[in-house]
PDB file of C-alpha atoms in Angstrom:
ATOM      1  CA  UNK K 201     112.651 112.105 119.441  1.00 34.00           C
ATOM      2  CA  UNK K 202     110.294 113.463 116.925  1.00 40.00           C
ATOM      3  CA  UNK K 203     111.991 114.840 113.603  1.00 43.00           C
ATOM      4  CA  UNK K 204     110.801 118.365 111.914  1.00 40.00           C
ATOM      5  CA  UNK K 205     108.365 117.492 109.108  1.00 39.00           C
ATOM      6  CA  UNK K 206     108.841 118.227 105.968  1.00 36.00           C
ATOM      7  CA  UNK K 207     106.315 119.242 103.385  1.00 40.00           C
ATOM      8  CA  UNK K 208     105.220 116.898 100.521  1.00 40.00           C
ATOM      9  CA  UNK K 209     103.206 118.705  97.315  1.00 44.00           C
ATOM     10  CA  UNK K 210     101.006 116.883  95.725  1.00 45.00           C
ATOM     11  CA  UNK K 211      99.374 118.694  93.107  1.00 52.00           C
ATOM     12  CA  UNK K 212      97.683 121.871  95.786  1.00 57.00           C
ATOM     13  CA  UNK K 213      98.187 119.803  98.753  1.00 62.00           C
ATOM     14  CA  UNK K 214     100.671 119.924 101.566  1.00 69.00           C
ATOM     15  CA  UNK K 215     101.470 117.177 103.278  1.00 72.00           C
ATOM     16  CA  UNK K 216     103.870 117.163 106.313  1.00 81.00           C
ATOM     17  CA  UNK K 217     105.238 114.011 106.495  1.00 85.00           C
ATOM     18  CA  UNK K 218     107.219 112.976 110.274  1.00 91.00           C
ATOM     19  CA  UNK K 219     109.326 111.017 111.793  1.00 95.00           C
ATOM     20  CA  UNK K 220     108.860 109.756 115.032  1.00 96.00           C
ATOM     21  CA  UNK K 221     111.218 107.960 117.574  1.00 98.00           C
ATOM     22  CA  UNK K 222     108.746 106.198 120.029  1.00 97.00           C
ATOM     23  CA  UNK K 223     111.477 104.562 121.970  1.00 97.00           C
ATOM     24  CA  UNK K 224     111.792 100.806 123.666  1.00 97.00           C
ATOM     25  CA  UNK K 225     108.718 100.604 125.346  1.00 97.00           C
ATOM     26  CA  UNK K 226     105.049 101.981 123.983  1.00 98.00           C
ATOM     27  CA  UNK K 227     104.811 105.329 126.228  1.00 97.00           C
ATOM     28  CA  UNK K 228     104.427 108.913 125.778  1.00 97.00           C
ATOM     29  CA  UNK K 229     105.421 109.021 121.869  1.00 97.00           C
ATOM     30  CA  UNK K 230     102.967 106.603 120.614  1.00 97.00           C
ATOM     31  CA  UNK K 231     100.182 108.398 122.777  1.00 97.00           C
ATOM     32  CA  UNK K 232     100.750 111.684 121.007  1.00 96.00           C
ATOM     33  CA  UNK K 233     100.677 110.279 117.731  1.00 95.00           C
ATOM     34  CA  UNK K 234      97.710 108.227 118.330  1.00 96.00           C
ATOM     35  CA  UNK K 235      95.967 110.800 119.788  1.00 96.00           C
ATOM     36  CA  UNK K 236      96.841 113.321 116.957  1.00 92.00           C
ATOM     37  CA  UNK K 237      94.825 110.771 114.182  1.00 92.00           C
ATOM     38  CA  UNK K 238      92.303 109.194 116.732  1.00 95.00           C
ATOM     39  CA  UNK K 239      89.495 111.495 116.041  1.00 94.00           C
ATOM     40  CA  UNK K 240      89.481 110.216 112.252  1.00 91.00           C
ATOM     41  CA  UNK K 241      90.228 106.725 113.063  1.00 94.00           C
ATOM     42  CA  UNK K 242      87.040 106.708 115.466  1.00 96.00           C
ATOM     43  CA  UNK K 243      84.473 107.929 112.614  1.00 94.00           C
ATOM     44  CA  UNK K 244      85.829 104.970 110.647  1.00 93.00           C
ATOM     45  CA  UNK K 245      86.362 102.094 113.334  1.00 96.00           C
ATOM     46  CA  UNK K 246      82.744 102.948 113.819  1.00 96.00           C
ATOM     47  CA  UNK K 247      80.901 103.952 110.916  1.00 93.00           C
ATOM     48  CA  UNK K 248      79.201 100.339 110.854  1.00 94.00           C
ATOM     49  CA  UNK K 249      78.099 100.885 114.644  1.00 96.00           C
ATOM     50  CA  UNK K 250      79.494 100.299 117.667  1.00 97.00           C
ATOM     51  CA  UNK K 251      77.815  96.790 118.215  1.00 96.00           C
ATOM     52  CA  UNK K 252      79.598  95.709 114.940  1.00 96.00           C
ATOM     53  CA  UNK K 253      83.071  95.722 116.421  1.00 98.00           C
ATOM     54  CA  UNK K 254      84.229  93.258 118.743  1.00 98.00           C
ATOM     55  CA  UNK K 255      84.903  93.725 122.484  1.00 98.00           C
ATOM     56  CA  UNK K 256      87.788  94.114 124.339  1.00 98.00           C
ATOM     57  CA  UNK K 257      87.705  90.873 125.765  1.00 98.00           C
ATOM     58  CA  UNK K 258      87.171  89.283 122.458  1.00 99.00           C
ATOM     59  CA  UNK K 259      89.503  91.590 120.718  1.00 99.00           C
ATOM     60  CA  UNK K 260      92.553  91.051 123.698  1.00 99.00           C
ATOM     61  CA  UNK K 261      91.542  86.981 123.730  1.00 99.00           C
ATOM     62  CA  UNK K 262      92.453  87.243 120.070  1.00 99.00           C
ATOM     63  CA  UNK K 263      95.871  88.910 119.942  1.00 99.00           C
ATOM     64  CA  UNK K 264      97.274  86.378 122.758  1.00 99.00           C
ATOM     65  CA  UNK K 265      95.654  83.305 120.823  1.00 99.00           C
ATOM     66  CA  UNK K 266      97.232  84.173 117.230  1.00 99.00           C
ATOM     67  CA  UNK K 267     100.030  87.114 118.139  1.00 99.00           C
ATOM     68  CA  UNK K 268     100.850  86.687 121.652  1.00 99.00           C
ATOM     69  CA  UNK K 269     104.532  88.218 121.434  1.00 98.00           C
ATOM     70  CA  UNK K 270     102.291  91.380 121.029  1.00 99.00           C
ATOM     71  CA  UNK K 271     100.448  91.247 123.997  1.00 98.00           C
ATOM     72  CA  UNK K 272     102.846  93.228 126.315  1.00 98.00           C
ATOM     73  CA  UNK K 273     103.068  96.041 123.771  1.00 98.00           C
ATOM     74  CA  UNK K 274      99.505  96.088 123.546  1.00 99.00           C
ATOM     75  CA  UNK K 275      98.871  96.660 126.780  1.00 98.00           C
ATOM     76  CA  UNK K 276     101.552  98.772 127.774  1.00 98.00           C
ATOM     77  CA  UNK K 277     100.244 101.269 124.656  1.00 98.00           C
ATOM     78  CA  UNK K 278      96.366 101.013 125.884  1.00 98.00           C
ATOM     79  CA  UNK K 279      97.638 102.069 129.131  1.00 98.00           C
ATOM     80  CA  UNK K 280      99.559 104.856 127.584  1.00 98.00           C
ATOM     81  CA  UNK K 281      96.162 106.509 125.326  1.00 98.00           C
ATOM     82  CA  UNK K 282      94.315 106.002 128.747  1.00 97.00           C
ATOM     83  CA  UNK K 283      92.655 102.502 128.630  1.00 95.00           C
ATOM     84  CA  UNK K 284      89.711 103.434 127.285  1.00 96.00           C
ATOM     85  CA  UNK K 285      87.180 100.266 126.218  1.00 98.00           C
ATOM     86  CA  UNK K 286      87.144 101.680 122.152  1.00 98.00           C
ATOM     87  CA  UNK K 287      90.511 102.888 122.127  1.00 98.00           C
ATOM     88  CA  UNK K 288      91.834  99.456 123.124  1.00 99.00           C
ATOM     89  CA  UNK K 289      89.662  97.315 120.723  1.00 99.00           C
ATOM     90  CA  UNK K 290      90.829  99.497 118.273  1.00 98.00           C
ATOM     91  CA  UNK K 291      94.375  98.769 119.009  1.00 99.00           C
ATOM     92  CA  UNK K 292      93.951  95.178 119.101  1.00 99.00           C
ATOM     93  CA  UNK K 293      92.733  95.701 115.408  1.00 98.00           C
ATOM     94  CA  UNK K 294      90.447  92.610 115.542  1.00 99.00           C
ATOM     95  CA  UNK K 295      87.751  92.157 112.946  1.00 98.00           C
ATOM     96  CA  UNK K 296      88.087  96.030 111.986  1.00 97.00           C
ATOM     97  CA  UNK K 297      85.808  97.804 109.544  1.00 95.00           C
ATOM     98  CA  UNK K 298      86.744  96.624 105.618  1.00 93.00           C
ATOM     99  CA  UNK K 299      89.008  99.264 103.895  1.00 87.00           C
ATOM    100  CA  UNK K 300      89.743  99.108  99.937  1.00 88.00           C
ATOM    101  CA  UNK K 301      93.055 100.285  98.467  1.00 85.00           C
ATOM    102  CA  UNK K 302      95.282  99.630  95.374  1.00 88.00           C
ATOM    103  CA  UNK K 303      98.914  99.833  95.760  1.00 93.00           C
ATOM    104  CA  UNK K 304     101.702  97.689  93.693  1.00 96.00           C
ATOM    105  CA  UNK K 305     104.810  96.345  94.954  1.00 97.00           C
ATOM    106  CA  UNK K 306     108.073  95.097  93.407  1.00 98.00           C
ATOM    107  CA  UNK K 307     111.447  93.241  94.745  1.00 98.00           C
ATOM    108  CA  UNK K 308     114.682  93.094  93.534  1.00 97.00           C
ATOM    109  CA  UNK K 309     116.874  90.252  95.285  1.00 94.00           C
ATOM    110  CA  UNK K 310     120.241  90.652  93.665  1.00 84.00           C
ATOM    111  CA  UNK K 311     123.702  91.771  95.722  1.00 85.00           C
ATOM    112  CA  UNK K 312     122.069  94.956  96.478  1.00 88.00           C
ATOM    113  CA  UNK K 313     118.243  93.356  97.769  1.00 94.00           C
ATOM    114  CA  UNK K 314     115.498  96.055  96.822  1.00 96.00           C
ATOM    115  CA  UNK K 315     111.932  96.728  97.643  1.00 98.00           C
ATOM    116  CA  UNK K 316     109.537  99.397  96.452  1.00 97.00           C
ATOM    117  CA  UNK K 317     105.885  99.928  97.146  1.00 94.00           C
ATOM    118  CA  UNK K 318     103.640 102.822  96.364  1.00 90.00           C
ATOM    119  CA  UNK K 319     100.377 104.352  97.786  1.00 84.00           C
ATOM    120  CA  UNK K 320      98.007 104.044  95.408  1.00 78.00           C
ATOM    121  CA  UNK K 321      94.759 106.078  97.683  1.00 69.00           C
ATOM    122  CA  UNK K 322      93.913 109.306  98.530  1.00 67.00           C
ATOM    123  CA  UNK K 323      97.332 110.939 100.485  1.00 69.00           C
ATOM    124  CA  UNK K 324      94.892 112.542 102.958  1.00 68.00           C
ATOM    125  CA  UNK K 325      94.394 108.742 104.151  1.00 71.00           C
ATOM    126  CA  UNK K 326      97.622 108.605 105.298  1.00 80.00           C
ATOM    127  CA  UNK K 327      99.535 108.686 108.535  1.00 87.00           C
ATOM    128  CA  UNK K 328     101.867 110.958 107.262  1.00 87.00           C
ATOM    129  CA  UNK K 329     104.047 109.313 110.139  1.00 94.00           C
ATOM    130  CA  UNK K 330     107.665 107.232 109.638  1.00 96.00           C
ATOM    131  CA  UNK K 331     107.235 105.704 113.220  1.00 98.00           C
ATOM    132  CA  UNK K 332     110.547 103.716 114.407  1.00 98.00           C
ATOM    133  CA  UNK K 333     110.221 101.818 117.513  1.00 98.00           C
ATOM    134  CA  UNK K 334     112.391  99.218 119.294  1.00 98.00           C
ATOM    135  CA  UNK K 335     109.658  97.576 121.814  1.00 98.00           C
ATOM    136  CA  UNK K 336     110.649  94.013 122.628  1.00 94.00           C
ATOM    137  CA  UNK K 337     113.980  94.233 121.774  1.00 95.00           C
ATOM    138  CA  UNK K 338     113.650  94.592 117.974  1.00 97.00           C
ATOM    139  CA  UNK K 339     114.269  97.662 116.457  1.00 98.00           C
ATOM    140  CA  UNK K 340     111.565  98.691 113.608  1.00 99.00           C
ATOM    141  CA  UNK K 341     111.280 101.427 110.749  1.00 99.00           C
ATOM    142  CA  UNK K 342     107.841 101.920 109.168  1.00 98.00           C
ATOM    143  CA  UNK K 343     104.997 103.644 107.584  1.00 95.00           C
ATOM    144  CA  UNK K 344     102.596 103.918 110.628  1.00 96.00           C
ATOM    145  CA  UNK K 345      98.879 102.825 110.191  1.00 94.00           C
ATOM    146  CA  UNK K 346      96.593 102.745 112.666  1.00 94.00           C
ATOM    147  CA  UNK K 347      97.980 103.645 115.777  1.00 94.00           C
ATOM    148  CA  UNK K 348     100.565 101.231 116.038  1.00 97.00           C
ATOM    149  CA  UNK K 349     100.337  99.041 112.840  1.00 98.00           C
ATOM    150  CA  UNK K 350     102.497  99.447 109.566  1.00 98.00           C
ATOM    151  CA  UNK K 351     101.717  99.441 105.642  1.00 96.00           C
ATOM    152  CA  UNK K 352     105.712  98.512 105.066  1.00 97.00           C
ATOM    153  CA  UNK K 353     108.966  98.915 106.882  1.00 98.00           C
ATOM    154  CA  UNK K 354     112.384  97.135 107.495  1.00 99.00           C
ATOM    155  CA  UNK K 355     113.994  95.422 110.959  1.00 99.00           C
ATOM    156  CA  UNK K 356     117.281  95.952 112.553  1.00 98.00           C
ATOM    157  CA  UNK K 357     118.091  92.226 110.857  1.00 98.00           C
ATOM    158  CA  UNK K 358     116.932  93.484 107.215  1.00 98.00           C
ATOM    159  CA  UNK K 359     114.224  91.616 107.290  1.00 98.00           C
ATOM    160  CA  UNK K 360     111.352  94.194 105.102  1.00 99.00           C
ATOM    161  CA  UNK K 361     107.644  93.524 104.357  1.00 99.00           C
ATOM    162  CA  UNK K 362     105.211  95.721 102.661  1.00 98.00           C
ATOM    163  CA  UNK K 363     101.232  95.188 101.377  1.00 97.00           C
ATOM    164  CA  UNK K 364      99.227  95.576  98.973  1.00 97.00           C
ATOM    165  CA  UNK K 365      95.271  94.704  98.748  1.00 96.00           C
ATOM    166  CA  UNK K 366      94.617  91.609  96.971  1.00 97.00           C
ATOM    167  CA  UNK K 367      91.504  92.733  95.112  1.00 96.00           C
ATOM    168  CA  UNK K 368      88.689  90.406  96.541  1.00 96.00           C
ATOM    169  CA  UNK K 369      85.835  90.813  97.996  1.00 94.00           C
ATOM    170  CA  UNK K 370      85.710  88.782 100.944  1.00 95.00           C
ATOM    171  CA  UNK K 371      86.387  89.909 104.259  1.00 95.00           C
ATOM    172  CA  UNK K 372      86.065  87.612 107.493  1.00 96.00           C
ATOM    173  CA  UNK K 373      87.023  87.327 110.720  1.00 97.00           C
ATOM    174  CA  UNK K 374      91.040  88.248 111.536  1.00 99.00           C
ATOM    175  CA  UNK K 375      93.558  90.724 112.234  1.00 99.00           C
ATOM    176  CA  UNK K 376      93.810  94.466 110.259  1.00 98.00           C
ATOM    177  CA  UNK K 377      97.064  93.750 108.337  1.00 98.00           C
ATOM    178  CA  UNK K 378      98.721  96.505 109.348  1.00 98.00           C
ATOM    179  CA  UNK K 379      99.407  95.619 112.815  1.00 99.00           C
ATOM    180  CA  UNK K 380     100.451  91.749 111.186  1.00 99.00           C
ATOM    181  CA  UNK K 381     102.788  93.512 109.627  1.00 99.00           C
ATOM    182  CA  UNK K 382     104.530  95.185 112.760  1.00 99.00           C
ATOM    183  CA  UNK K 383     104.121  91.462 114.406  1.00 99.00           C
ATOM    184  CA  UNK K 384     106.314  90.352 111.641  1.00 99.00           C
ATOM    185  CA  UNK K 385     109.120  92.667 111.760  1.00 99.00           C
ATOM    186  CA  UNK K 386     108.896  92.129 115.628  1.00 99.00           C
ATOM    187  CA  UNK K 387     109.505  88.522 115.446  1.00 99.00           C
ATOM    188  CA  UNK K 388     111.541  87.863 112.544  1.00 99.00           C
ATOM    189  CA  UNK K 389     114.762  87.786 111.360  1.00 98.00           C
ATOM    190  CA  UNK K 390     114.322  85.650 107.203  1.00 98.00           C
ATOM    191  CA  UNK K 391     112.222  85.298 105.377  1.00 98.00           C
ATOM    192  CA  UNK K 392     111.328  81.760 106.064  1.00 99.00           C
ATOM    193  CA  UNK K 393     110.311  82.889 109.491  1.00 99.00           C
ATOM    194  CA  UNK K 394     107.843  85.865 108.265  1.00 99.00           C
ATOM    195  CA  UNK K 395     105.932  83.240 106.005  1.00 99.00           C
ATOM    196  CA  UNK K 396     105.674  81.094 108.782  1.00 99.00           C
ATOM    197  CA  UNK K 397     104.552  83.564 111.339  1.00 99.00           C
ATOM    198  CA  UNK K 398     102.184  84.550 108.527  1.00 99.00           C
ATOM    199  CA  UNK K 399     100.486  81.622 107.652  1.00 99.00           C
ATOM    200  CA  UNK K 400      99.202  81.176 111.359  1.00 99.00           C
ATOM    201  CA  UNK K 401      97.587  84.172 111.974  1.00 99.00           C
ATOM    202  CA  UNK K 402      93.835  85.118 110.045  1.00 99.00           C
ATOM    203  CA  UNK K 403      93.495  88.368 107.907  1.00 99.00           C
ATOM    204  CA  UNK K 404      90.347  90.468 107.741  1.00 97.00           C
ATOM    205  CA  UNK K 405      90.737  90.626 104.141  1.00 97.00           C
ATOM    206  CA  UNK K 406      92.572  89.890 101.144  1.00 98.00           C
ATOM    207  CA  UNK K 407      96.337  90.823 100.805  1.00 98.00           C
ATOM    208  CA  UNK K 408      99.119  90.465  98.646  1.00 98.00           C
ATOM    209  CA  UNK K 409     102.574  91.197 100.788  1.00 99.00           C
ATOM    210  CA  UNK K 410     105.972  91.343 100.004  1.00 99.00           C
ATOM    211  CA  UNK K 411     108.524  89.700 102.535  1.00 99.00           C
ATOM    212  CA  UNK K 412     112.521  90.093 101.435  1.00 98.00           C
ATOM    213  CA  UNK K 413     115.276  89.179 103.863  1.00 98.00           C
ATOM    214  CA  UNK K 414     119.321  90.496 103.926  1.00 97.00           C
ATOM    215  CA  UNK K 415     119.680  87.803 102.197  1.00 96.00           C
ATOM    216  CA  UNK K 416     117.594  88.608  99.413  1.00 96.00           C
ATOM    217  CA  UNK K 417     115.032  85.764  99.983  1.00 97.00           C
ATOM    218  CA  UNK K 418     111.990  87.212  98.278  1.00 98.00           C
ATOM    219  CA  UNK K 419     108.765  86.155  98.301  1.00 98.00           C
ATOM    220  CA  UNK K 420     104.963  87.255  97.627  1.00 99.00           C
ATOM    221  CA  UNK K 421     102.592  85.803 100.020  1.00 99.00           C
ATOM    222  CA  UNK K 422      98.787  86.147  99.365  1.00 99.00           C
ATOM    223  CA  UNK K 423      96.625  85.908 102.587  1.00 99.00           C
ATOM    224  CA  UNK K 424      92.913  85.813 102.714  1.00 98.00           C
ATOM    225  CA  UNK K 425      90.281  85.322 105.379  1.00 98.00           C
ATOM    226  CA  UNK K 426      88.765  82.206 103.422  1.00 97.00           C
ATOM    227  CA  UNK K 427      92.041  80.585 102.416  1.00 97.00           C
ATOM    228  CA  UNK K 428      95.114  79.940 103.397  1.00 98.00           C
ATOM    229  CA  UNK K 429      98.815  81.569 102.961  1.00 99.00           C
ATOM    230  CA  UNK K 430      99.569  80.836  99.066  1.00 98.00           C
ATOM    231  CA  UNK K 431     103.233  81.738  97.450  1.00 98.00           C
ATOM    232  CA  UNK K 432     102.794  83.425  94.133  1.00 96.00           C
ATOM    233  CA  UNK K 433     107.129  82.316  92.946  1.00 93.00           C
ATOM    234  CA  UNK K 434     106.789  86.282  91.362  1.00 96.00           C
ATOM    235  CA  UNK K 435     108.945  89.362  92.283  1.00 98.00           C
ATOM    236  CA  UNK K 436     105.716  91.702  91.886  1.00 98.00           C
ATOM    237  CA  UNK K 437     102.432  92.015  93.248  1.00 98.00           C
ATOM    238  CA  UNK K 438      99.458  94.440  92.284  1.00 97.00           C
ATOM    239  CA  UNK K 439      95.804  93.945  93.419  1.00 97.00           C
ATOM    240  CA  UNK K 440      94.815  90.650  92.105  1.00 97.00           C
ATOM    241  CA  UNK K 441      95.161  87.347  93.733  1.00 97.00           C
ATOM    242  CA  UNK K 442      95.364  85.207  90.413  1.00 93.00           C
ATOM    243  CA  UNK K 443      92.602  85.591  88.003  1.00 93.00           C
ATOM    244  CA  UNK K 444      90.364  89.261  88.123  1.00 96.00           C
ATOM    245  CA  UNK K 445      87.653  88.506  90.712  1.00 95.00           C
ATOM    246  CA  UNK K 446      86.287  91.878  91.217  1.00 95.00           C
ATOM    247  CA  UNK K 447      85.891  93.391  87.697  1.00 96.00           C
ATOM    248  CA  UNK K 448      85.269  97.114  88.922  1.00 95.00           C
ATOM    249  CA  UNK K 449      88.108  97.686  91.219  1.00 93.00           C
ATOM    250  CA  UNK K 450      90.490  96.004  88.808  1.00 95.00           C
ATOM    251  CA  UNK K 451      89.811  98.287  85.921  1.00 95.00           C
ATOM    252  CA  UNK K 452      89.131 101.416  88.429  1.00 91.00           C
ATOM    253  CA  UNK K 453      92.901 100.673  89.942  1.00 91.00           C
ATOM    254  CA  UNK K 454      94.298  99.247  86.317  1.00 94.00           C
ATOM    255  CA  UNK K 455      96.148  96.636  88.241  1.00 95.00           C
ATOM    256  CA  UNK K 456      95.892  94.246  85.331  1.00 96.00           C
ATOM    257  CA  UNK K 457      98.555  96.927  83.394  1.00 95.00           C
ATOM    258  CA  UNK K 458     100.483  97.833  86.290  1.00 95.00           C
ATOM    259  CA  UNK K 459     101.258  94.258  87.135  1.00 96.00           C
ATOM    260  CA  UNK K 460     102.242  93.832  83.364  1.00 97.00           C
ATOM    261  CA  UNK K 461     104.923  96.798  83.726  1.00 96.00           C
ATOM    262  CA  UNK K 462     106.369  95.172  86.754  1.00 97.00           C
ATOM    263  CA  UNK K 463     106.727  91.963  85.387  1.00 98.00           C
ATOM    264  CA  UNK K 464     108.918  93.323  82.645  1.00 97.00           C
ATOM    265  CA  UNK K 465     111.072  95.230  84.722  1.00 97.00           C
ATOM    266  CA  UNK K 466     111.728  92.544  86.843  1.00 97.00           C
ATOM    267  CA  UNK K 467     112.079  90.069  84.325  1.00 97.00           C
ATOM    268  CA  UNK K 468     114.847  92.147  83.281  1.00 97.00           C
ATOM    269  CA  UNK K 469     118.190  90.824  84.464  1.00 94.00           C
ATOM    270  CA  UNK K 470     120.251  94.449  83.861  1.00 94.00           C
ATOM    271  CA  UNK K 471     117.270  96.469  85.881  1.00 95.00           C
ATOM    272  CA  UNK K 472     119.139  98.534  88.655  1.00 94.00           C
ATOM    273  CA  UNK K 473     117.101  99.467  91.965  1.00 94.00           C
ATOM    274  CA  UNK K 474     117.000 103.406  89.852  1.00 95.00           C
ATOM    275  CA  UNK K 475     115.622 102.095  87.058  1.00 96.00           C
ATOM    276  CA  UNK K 476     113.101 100.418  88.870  1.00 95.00           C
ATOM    277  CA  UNK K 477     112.237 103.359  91.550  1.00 95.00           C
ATOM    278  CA  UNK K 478     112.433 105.807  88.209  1.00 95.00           C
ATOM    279  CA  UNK K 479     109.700 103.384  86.677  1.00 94.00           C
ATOM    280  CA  UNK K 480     107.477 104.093  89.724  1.00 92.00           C
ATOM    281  CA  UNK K 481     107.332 107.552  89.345  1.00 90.00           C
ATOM    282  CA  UNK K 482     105.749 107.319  85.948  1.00 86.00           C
ATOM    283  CA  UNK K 483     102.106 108.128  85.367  1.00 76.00           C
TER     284      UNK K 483
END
C-alpha cells in the first residue's frame, strides 16, 4: 500500500518523499515505482553506450554466482517491468556506470543501538522512495536506489546497514552497492553474518558501509573492487578509505573535517542518539 507523500523543502525545492509497501513477492508495486524513475535511470545506465554494459546473460550468470538468494526476486521483478533485455541488466546491477557521492555515517552501539547517515548529493538524485518489502521471507525497510537496491535500511531482526563512498578512484568489475545492500538485509540476521556475506561478493567501486546488529555489534567495512573486505575498529565513516587518495573530491566533500566531528562525538561516552542526530543537522 503506497503512503501519501509528504513534501520536503529544501531551500526552493519540493521534494515529495513516499512510502511504498511492495508486498512479499516483486509484482505490481515495484513495477510502478520502477517505471516512475526508469526514464532517468536509462540516460545514466547508458550514457557510456550501450556496448559498455554487460548482457543479460552475463549480468544474470553473475547474480546466481555471487548473490544467488537473489535470483528468484530478480526474476520475478524483470517479469513484472516486462522483461525487457536493458531493463533486466539494469536490475541485475552488474558492472553499472561509476557514480560519485559523499555522504558520512555514524553508529552508536550502547543499550539503545543507533545509526545515522546523511545524503551528501544533489536531492534531485534521489529516489524520494522509503520502499519496504518482505520478498523471501524477510521483511525490509529502506531508502530505494535503483529500482530495487537500497542506500540504507533496517530488517525485521534489527539487523541495519547504510553506505557511504569510499573516495577512490578505482572502479572494476562487481555489483552496484545498492542492490548488495538489499542482499544483506535479505540474508542476515548479525552482524557477523553481513560481513561475511560481504566479503564474498565484488563491488564496482569503493565503499565505506556501516553494518549494526540488535545487538549493537557495530562495524565499518570498507569494500573495493581491487581489494578485499577491510574492518576499520571505528564507529564513523566519511569518504576516505585510510589515507586521502583523491585530493579533489576530499577537499570538494570536506570529508577530512567531517570525519574529525564524528570522531569526537562518538568518542564521547555521554553522547545520546539526539545529540548525535542534532550534530547532523549542522552546516
Amino acid at each position: 500500500m503506497a503512503g501519501e507523500p509528504f513534501p520536503v523543502h529544501l531551500a526552493d525545492m519540493v521534494l515529495p518523499f513516499r512510502c511504498v509497501d511492495a508486498g512479499i513477492v516483486p509484482g505490481a508495486a515495484a513495477a510502478a515505482e520502477f517505471e516512475r524513475a526508469w526514464p532517468s535511470y536509462r540516460r545514466w545506465f547508458l550514457h557510456e553506450g550501450e556496448e559498455s554494459r554487460p548482457s543479460y546473460a552475463d549480468s544474470r550468470a553473475a547474480l546466481a554466482r555471487y548473490m544467488p538468494e537473489l535470483l528468484d526476486d530478480y526474476d520475478a521483478l524483470v517479469e513484472a517491468v516486462g522483461g525487457g533485455d536493458l531493463e533486466s541488466r539494469f536490475l541485475s546491477q552488474w558492472c553499472p556506470p561509476a557514480l560519485v557521492s559523499a555522504c558520512s555515517l555514524a553508529m552508536l552501539p550502547g543499550p539503545r543501538p543507533v545509526m545515522l547517515r546523511n545524503y551528501d548529493y544533489p536531492p534531485a538524485l534521489s529516489d524520494t522512495l522509503a520502499l519496504r518489502t518482505h520478498w523471501s521471507g524477510r521483511a525490509v525497510l529502506g531508502m530505494s536506489d535503483c529500482g530495487w537496491g537500497l542506500m540504507d535500511g533496517i530488517n525485521d531482526q534489527g539487523l541495519t546497514v547504510s553506505l557511504a563512498f569510499g573516495g577512490r578512484r578505482v572502479a572494476g568489475q562487481g555489483f552496484g552497492i545498492g542492490l548488495v545492500m538489499r542482499y544483506l538485509l535479505q540474508t542476515c540476521g548479525t552482524t557477523d553474518e553481513a560481513i561475511a556475506r560481504l566479503a564474498a561478493v565484488p563491488v564496482h567501486m569503493a565503499y565505506n558501509i556501516a553494518i549494526l546488529d540488535a545487538w549493537g555489534d557495530a562495524r565499518i567495512a570498507q569494500v573495493a573492487p581491487d581489494r578485499p573486505l577491510a574492518l576499520t575498529g571505528g564507529l564513523c565513516a566519511g569518504n576516505r578509505q585510510g589515507e586521502t587518495t583523491w585530493p579533489d573530491h576530499a577537499a570538494y566533500c570536506n570529508t577530512v573535517a567531517r570525519e574529525d566531528v564524528l570522531a569526537m562525538l562518538v568518542a564521547d561516552p555521554l553522547l545520546t542518539p539526539e545529540q548525535l542526530a542534532d550534530a547532523f543537522l549542522v552546516p
